[in-house]
mmCIF file of C-alpha atoms and ligand atoms in Angstrom:
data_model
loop_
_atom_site.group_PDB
_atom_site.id
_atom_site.type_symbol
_atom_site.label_atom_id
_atom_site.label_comp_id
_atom_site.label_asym_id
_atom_site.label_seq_id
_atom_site.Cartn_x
_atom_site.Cartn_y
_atom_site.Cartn_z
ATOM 1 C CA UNK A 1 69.837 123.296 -94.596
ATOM 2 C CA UNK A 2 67.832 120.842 -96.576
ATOM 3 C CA UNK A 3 66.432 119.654 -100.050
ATOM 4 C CA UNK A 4 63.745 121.568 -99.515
ATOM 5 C CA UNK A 5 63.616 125.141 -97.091
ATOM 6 C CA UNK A 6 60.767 126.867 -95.581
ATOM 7 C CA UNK A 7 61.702 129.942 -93.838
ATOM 8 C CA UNK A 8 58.877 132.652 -92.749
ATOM 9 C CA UNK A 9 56.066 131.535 -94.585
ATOM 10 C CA UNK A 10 53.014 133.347 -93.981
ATOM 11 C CA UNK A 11 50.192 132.610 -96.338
ATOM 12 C CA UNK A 12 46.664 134.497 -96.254
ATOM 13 C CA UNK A 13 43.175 133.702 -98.297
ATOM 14 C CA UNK A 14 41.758 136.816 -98.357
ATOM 15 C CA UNK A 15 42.089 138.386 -94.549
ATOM 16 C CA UNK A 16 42.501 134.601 -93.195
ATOM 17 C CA UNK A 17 45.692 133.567 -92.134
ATOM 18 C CA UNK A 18 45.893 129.920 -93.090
ATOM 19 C CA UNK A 19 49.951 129.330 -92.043
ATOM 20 C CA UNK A 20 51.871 131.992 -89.893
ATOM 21 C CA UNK A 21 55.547 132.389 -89.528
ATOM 22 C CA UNK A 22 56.902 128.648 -90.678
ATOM 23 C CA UNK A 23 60.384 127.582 -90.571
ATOM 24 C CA UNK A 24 61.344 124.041 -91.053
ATOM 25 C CA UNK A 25 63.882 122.128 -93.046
ATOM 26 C CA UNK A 26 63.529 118.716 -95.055
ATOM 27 C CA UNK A 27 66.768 116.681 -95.187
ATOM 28 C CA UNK A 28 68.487 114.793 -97.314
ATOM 29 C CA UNK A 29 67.870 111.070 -96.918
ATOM 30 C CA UNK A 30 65.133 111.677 -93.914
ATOM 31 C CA UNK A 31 61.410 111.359 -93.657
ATOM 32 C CA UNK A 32 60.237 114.805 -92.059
ATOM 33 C CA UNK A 33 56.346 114.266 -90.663
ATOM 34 C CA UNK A 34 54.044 117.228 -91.388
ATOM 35 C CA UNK A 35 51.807 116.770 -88.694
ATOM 36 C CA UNK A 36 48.198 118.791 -87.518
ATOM 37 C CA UNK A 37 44.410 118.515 -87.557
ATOM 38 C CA UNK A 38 41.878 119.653 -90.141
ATOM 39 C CA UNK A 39 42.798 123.401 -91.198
ATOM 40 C CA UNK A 40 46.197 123.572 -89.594
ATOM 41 C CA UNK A 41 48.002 124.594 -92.870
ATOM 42 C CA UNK A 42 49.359 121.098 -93.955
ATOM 43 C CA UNK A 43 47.887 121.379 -97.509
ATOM 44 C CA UNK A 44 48.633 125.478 -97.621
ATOM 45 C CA UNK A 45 52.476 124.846 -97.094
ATOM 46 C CA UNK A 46 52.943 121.837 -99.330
ATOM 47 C CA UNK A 47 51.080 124.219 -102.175
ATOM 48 C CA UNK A 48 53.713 126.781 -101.308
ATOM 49 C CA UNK A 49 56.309 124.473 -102.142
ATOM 50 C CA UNK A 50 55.058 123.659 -105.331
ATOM 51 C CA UNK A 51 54.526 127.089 -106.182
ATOM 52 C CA UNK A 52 50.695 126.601 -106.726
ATOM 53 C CA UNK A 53 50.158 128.985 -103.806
ATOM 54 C CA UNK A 54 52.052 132.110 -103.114
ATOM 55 C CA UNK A 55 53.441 133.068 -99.890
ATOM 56 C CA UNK A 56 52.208 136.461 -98.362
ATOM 57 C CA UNK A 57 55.616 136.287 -96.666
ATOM 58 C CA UNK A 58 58.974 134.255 -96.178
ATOM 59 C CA UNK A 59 59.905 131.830 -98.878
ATOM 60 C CA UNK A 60 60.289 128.479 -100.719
ATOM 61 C CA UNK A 61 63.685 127.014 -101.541
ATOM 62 C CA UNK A 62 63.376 123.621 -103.592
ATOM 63 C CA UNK A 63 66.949 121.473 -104.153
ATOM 64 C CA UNK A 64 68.683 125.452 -103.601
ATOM 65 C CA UNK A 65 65.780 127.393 -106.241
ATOM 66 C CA UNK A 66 63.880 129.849 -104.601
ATOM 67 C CA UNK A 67 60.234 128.709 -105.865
ATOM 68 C CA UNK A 68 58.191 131.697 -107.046
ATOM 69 C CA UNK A 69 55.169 131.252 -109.103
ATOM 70 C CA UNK A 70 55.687 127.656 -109.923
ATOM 71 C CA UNK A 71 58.987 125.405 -109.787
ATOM 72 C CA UNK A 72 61.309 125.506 -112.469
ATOM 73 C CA UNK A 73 61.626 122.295 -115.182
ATOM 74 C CA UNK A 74 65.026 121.142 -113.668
ATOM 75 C CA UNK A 75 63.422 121.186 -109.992
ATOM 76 C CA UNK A 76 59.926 119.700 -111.162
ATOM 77 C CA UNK A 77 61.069 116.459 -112.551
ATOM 78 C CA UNK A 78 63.006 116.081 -109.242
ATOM 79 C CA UNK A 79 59.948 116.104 -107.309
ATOM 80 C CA UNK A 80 57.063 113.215 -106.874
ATOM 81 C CA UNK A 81 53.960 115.044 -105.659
ATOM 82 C CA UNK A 82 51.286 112.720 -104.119
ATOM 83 C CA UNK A 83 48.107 114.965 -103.674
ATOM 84 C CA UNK A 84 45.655 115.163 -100.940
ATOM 85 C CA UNK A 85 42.358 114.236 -102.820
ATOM 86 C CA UNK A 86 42.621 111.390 -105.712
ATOM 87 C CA UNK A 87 41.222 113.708 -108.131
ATOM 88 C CA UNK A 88 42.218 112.321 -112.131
ATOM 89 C CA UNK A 89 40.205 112.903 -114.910
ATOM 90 C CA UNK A 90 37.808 109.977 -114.713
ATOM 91 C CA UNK A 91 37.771 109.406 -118.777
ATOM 92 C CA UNK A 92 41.391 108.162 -118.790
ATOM 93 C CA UNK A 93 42.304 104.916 -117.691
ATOM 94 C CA UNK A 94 45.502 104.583 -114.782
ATOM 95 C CA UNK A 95 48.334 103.955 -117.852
ATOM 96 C CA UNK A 96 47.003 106.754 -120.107
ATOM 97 C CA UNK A 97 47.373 109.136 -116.919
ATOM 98 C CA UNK A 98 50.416 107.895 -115.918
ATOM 99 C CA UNK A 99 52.028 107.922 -119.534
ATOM 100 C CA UNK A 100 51.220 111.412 -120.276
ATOM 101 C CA UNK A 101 52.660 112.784 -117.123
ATOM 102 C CA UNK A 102 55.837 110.695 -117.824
ATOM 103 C CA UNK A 103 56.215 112.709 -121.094
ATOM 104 C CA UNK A 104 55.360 115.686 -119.575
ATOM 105 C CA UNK A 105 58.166 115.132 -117.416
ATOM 106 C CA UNK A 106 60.504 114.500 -120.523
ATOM 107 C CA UNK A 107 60.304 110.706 -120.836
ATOM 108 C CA UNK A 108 60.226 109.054 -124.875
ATOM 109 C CA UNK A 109 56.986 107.630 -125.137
ATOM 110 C CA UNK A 110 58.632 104.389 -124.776
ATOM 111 C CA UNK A 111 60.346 105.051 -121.311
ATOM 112 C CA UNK A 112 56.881 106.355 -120.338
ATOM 113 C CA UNK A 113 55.375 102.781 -121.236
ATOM 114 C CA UNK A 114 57.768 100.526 -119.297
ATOM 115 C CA UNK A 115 57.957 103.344 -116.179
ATOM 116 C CA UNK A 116 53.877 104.214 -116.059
ATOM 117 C CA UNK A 117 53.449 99.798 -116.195
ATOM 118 C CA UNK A 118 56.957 99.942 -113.672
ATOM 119 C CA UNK A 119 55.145 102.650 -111.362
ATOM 120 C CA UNK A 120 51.936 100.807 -111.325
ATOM 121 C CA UNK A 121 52.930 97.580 -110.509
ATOM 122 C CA UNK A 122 54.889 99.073 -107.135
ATOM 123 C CA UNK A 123 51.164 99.806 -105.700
ATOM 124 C CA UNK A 124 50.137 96.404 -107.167
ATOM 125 C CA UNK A 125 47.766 98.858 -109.449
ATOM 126 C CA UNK A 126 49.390 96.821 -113.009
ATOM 127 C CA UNK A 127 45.661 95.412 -113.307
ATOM 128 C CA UNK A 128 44.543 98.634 -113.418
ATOM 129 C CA UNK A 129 46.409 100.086 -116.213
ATOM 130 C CA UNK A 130 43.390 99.859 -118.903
ATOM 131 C CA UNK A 131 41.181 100.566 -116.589
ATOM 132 C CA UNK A 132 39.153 104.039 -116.897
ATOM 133 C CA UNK A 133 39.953 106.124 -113.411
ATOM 134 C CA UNK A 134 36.069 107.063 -113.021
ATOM 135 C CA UNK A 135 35.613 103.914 -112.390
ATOM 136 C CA UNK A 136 38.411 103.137 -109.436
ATOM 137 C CA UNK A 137 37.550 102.668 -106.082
ATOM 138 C CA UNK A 138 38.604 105.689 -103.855
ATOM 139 C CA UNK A 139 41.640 103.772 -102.454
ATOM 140 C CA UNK A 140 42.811 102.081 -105.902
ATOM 141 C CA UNK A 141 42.683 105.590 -107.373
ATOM 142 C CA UNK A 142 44.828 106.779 -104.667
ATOM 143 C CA UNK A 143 47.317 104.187 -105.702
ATOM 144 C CA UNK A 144 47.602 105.230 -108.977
ATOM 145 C CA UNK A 145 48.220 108.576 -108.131
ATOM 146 C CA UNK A 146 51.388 107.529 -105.560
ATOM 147 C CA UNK A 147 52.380 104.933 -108.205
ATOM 148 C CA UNK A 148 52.594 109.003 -110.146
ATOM 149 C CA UNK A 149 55.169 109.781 -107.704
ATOM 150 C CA UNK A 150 57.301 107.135 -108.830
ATOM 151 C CA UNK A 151 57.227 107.114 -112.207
ATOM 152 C CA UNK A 152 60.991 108.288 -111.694
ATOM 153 C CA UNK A 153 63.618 108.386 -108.319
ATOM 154 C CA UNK A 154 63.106 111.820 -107.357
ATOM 155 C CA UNK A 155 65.043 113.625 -104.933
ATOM 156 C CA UNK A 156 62.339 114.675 -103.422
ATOM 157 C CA UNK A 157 58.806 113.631 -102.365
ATOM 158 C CA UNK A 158 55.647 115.509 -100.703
ATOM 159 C CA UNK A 159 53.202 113.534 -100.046
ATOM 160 C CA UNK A 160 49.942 115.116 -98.759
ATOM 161 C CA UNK A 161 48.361 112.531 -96.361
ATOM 162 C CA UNK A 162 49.192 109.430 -98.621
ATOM 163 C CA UNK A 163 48.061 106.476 -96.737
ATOM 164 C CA UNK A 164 44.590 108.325 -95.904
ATOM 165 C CA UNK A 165 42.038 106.213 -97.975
ATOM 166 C CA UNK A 166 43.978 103.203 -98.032
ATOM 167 C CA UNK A 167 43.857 99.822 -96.611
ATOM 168 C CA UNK A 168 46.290 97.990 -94.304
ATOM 169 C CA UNK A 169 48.046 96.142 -96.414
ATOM 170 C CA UNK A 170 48.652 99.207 -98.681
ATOM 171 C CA UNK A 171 49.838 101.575 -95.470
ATOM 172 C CA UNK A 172 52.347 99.217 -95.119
ATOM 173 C CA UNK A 173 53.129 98.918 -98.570
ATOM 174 C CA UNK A 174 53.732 102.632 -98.811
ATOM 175 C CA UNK A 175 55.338 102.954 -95.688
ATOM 176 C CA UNK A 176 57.834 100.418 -97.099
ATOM 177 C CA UNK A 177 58.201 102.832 -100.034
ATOM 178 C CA UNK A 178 58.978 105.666 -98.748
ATOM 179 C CA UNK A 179 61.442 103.860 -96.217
ATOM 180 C CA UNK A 180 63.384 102.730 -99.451
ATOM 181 C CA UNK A 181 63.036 106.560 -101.236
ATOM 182 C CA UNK A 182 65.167 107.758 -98.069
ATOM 183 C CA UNK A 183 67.429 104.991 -97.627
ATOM 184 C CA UNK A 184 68.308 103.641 -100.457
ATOM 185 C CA UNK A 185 68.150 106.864 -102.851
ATOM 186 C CA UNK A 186 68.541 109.455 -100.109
ATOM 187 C CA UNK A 187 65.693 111.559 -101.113
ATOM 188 C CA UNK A 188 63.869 113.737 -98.749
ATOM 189 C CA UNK A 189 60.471 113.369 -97.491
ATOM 190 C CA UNK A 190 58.265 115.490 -96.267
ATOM 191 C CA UNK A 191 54.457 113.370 -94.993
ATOM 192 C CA UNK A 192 51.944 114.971 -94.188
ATOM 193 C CA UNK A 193 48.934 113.376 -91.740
ATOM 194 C CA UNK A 194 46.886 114.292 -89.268
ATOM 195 C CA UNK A 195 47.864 111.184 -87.335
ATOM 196 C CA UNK A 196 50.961 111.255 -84.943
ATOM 197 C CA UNK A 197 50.850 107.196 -85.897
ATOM 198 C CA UNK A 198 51.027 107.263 -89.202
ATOM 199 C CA UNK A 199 54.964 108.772 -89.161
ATOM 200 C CA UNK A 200 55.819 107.185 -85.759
ATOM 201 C CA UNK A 201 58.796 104.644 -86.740
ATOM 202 C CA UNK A 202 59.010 106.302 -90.270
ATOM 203 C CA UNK A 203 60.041 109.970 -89.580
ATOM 204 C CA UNK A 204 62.860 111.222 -88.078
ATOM 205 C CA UNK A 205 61.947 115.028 -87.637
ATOM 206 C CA UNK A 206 58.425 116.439 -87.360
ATOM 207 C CA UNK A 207 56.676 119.938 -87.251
ATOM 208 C CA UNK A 208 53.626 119.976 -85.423
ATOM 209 C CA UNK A 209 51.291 122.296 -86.745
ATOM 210 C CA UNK A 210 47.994 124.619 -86.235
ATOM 211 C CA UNK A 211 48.093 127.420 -88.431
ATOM 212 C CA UNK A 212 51.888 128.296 -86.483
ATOM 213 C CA UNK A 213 54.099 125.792 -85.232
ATOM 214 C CA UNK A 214 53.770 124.259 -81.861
ATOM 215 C CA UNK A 215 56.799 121.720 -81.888
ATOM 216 C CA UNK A 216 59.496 121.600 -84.530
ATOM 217 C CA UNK A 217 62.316 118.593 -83.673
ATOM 218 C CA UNK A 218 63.332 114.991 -83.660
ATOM 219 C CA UNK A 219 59.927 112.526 -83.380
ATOM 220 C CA UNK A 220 62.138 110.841 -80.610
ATOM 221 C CA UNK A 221 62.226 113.995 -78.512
ATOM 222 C CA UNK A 222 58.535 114.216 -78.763
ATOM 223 C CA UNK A 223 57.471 111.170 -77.973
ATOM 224 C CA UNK A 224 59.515 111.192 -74.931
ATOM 225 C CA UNK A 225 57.594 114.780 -73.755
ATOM 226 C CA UNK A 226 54.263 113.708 -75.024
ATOM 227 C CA UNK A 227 54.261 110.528 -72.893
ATOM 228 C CA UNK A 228 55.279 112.090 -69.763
ATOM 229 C CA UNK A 229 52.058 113.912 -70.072
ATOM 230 C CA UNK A 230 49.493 113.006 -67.029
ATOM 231 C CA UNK A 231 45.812 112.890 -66.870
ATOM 232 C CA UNK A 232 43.572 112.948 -64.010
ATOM 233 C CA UNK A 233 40.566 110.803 -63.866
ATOM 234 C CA UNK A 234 37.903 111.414 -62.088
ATOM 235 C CA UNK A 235 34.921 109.270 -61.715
ATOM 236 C CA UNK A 236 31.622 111.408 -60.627
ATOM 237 C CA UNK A 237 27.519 110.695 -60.061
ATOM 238 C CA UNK A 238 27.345 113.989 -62.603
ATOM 239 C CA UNK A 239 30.325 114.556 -64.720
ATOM 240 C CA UNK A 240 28.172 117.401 -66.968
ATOM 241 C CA UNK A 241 28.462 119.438 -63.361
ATOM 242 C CA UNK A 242 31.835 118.214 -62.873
ATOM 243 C CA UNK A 243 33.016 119.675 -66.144
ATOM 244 C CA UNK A 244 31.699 123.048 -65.931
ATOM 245 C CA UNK A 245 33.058 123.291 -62.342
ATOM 246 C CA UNK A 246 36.497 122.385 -63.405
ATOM 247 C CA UNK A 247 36.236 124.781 -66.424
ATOM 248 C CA UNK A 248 35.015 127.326 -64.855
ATOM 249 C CA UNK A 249 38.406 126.903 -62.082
ATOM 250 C CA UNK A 250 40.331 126.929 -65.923
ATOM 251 C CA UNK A 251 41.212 123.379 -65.807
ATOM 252 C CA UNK A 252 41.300 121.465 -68.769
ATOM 253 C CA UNK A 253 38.715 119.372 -68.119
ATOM 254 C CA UNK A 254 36.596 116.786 -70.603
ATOM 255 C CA UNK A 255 33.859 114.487 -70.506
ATOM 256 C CA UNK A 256 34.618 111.110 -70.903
ATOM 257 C CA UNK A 257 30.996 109.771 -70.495
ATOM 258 C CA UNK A 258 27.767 110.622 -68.364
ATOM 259 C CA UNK A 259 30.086 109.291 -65.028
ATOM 260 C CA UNK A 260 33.554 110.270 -66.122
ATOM 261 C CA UNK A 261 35.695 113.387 -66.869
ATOM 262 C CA UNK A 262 39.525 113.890 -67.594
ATOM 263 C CA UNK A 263 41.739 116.634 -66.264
ATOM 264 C CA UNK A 264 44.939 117.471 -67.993
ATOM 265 C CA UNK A 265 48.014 119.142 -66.689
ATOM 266 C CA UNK A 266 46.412 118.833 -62.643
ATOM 267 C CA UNK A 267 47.197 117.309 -59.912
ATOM 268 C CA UNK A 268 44.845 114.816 -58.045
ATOM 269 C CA UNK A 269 44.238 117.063 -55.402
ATOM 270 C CA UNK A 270 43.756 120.115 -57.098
ATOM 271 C CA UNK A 271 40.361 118.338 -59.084
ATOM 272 C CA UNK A 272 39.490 116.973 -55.446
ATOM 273 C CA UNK A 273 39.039 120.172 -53.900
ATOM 274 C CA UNK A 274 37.326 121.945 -57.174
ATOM 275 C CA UNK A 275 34.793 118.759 -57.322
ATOM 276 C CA UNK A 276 33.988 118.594 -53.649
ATOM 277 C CA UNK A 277 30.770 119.373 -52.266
ATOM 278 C CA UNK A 278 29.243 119.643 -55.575
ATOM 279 C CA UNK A 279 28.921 116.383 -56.830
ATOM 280 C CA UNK A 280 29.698 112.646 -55.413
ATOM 281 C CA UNK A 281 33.115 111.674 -56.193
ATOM 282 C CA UNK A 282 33.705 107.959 -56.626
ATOM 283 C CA UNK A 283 36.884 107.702 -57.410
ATOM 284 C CA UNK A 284 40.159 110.365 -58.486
ATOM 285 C CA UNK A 285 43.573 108.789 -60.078
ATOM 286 C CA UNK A 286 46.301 110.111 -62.197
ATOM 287 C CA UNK A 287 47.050 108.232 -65.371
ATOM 288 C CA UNK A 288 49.337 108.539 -68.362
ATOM 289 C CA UNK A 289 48.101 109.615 -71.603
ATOM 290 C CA UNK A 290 48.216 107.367 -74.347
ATOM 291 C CA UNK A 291 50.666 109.252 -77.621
ATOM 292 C CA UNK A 292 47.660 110.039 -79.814
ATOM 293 C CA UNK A 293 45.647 111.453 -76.697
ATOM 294 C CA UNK A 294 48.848 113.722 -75.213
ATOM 295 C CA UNK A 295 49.354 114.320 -79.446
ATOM 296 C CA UNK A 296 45.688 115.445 -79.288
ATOM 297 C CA UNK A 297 46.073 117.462 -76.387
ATOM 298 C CA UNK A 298 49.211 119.337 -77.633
ATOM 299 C CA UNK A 299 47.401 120.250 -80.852
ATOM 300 C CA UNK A 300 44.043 121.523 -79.135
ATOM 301 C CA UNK A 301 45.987 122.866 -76.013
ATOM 302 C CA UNK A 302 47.889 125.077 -77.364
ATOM 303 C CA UNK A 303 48.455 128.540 -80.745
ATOM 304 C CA UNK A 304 46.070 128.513 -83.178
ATOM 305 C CA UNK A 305 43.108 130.346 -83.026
HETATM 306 N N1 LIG B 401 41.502 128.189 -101.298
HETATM 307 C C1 LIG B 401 41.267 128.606 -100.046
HETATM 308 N N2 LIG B 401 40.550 129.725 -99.799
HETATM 309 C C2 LIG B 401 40.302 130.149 -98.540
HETATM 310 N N3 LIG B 401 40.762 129.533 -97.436
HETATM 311 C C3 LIG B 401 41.475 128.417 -97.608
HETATM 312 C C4 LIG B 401 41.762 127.885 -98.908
HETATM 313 N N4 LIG B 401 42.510 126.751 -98.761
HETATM 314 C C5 LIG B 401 42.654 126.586 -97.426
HETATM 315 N N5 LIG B 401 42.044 127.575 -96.734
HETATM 316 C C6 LIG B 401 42.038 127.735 -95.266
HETATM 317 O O1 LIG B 401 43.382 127.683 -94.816
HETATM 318 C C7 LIG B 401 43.502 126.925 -93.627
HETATM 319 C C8 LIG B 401 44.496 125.793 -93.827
HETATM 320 O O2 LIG B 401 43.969 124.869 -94.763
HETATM 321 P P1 LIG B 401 44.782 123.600 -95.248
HETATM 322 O O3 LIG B 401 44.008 122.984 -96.362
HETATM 323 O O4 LIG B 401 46.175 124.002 -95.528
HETATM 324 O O5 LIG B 401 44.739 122.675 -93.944
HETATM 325 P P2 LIG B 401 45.230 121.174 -93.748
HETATM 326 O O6 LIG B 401 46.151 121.164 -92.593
HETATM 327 O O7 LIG B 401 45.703 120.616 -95.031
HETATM 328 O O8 LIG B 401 43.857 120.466 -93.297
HETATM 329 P P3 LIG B 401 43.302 118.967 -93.608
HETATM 330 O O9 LIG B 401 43.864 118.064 -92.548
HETATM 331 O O10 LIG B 401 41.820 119.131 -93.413
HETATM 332 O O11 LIG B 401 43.685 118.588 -94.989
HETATM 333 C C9 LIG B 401 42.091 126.467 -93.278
HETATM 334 O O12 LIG B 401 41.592 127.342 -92.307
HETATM 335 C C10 LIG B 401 41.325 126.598 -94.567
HETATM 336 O O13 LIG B 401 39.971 126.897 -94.311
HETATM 337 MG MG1 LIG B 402 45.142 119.072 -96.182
#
């Protein structure tokens, strides 16, 4: 069980199928990593949760409400909401923004003064609280719109591919944040990113995603079956040839450069005996994968479709 359930969901545009079948759980006090490439259903399920999309099947539970059509007032206020594009109305400046969502949320105008300054200054944004949000930089208007997320503890935060956009400095920054949201307030996280490093050391649990979901489990676990992953590597006069050779023999094979091409889930010999006679082999060794490359491989190996 968890602050926030997703059990069955199946979501359609139209005769698409954006998100098939998803079960996961995000817990109490835990940063759960929402992880997949372009189009795997990241955005799609953290809409369901919000209730701006409707499921086609399965369903939403929020802090123990069942979300349909939208989340209810109680439920709302508990949840910071960092979306994936840094889209504000450009006329208002970062305090005006930030104040009127606080009252939105039920704050006096006064609380929403000292929390939208409060909010701002956690992203370092303070200097930009009279500052019109047209005329932000991509990454400072990002910031403002975590800094949103904050404007009050919440029990619960979904943030859609935060630290894409930012700086450095400000991934760390944010990382720091959310480490503090879990630990010292307990709330649940659920971070979404198309990058298995940007929740390494900062989630717990992931789901790995692409459309259904290909791993669901401790980010521990994974990393510990991702990096027994092998490659081979074979160095050829003609590695174009080489590729469609190995392809064609249903190895998954891919060019590397003009003289190189990588073979996953083979054995040395196997690759040898597909590559021989055809085109000069220079050199064949296994090697480990790297964690983003066996992450890669996972996501483009496998469901989908
Ligand atoms: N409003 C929409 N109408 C039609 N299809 C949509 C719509 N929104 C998303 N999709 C489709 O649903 C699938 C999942 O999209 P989604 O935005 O959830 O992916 P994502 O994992 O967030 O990707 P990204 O990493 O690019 O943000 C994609 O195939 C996309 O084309
Ligand atoms: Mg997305």
């Amino acid at each position: 069980m968890g602050l926030v359930e997703v059990e069955g969901l199946t979501k359609r545009y139209k005769w698409r199928v954006a998100v098939e079948d998803v079960t996961f759980y995000v817990e109490e006090g835990r940063v759960t990593g929402l992880l997949g490439p372009n189009g795997a259903g990241k955005t799609t399920i953290i809409r369901c949760i919000l209730g701006l999309a409707r499921p086609d099947r399965g369903h939403v539970r929020v802090l123990g409400e069942t979300v349909l059509g939208g989340l209810p007032p109680r439920v709302a206020r508990e949840v910071g909401y960092v979306p994936e594009t840094p889209e504000a109305p450009p006329w208002l400046t970062a305090c005006e923004l930030l104040e009127y969502l606080a009252v939105m949320e039920g704050m006096s105008s006064l609380d929403a003064r000292v929390q939208a300054r409060r909010a701002l200054a956690l992203l370092g944004a303070e200097d930009f609280c009279g500052r019109r949000l047209g005329g932000l930089s991509k990454g400072e208007r990002k910031r403002v719109l975590i800094a949103q997320a904050f404007l009050q503890p919440r029990s619960v935060y979904l943030m859609d591919e935060p630290m894409a956009g930012l700086d450095a400095e400000w991934i760390a920054e944010v990382r720091r944040l959310i480490s503090e949201a879990t630990g010292g307030e307990g709330a649940a996280v659920l971070l979404s990113s198309h990058l298995l490093k940007e929740v390494e050391g900062l989630a717990s649990s992931v789901v790995v995603l692409k459309k259904r979901v290909l791993y669901r489990g401790g980010v521990e676990d994974l990393l510990s079956k991702l990096t027994q992953a092998r490659k081979v590597v074979a160095d050829v006069d003609d590695a174009k040839r080489a590729l469609d050779v190995l392809r064609a023999k249903g190895l998954k094979a891919q060019l590397v450069s003009a003289k190189r091409v990588e073979v996953l889930d083979a054995d040395v010999e196997d690759v040898v005996i597909a590559l021989k006679g055809i085109v000069r082999i220079y050199g064949v060794s296994s090697a480990r994968l790297d964690l983003e490359e066996a992450y890669l491989a996972l996501v483009r190996g496998e469901g989908g479709g």
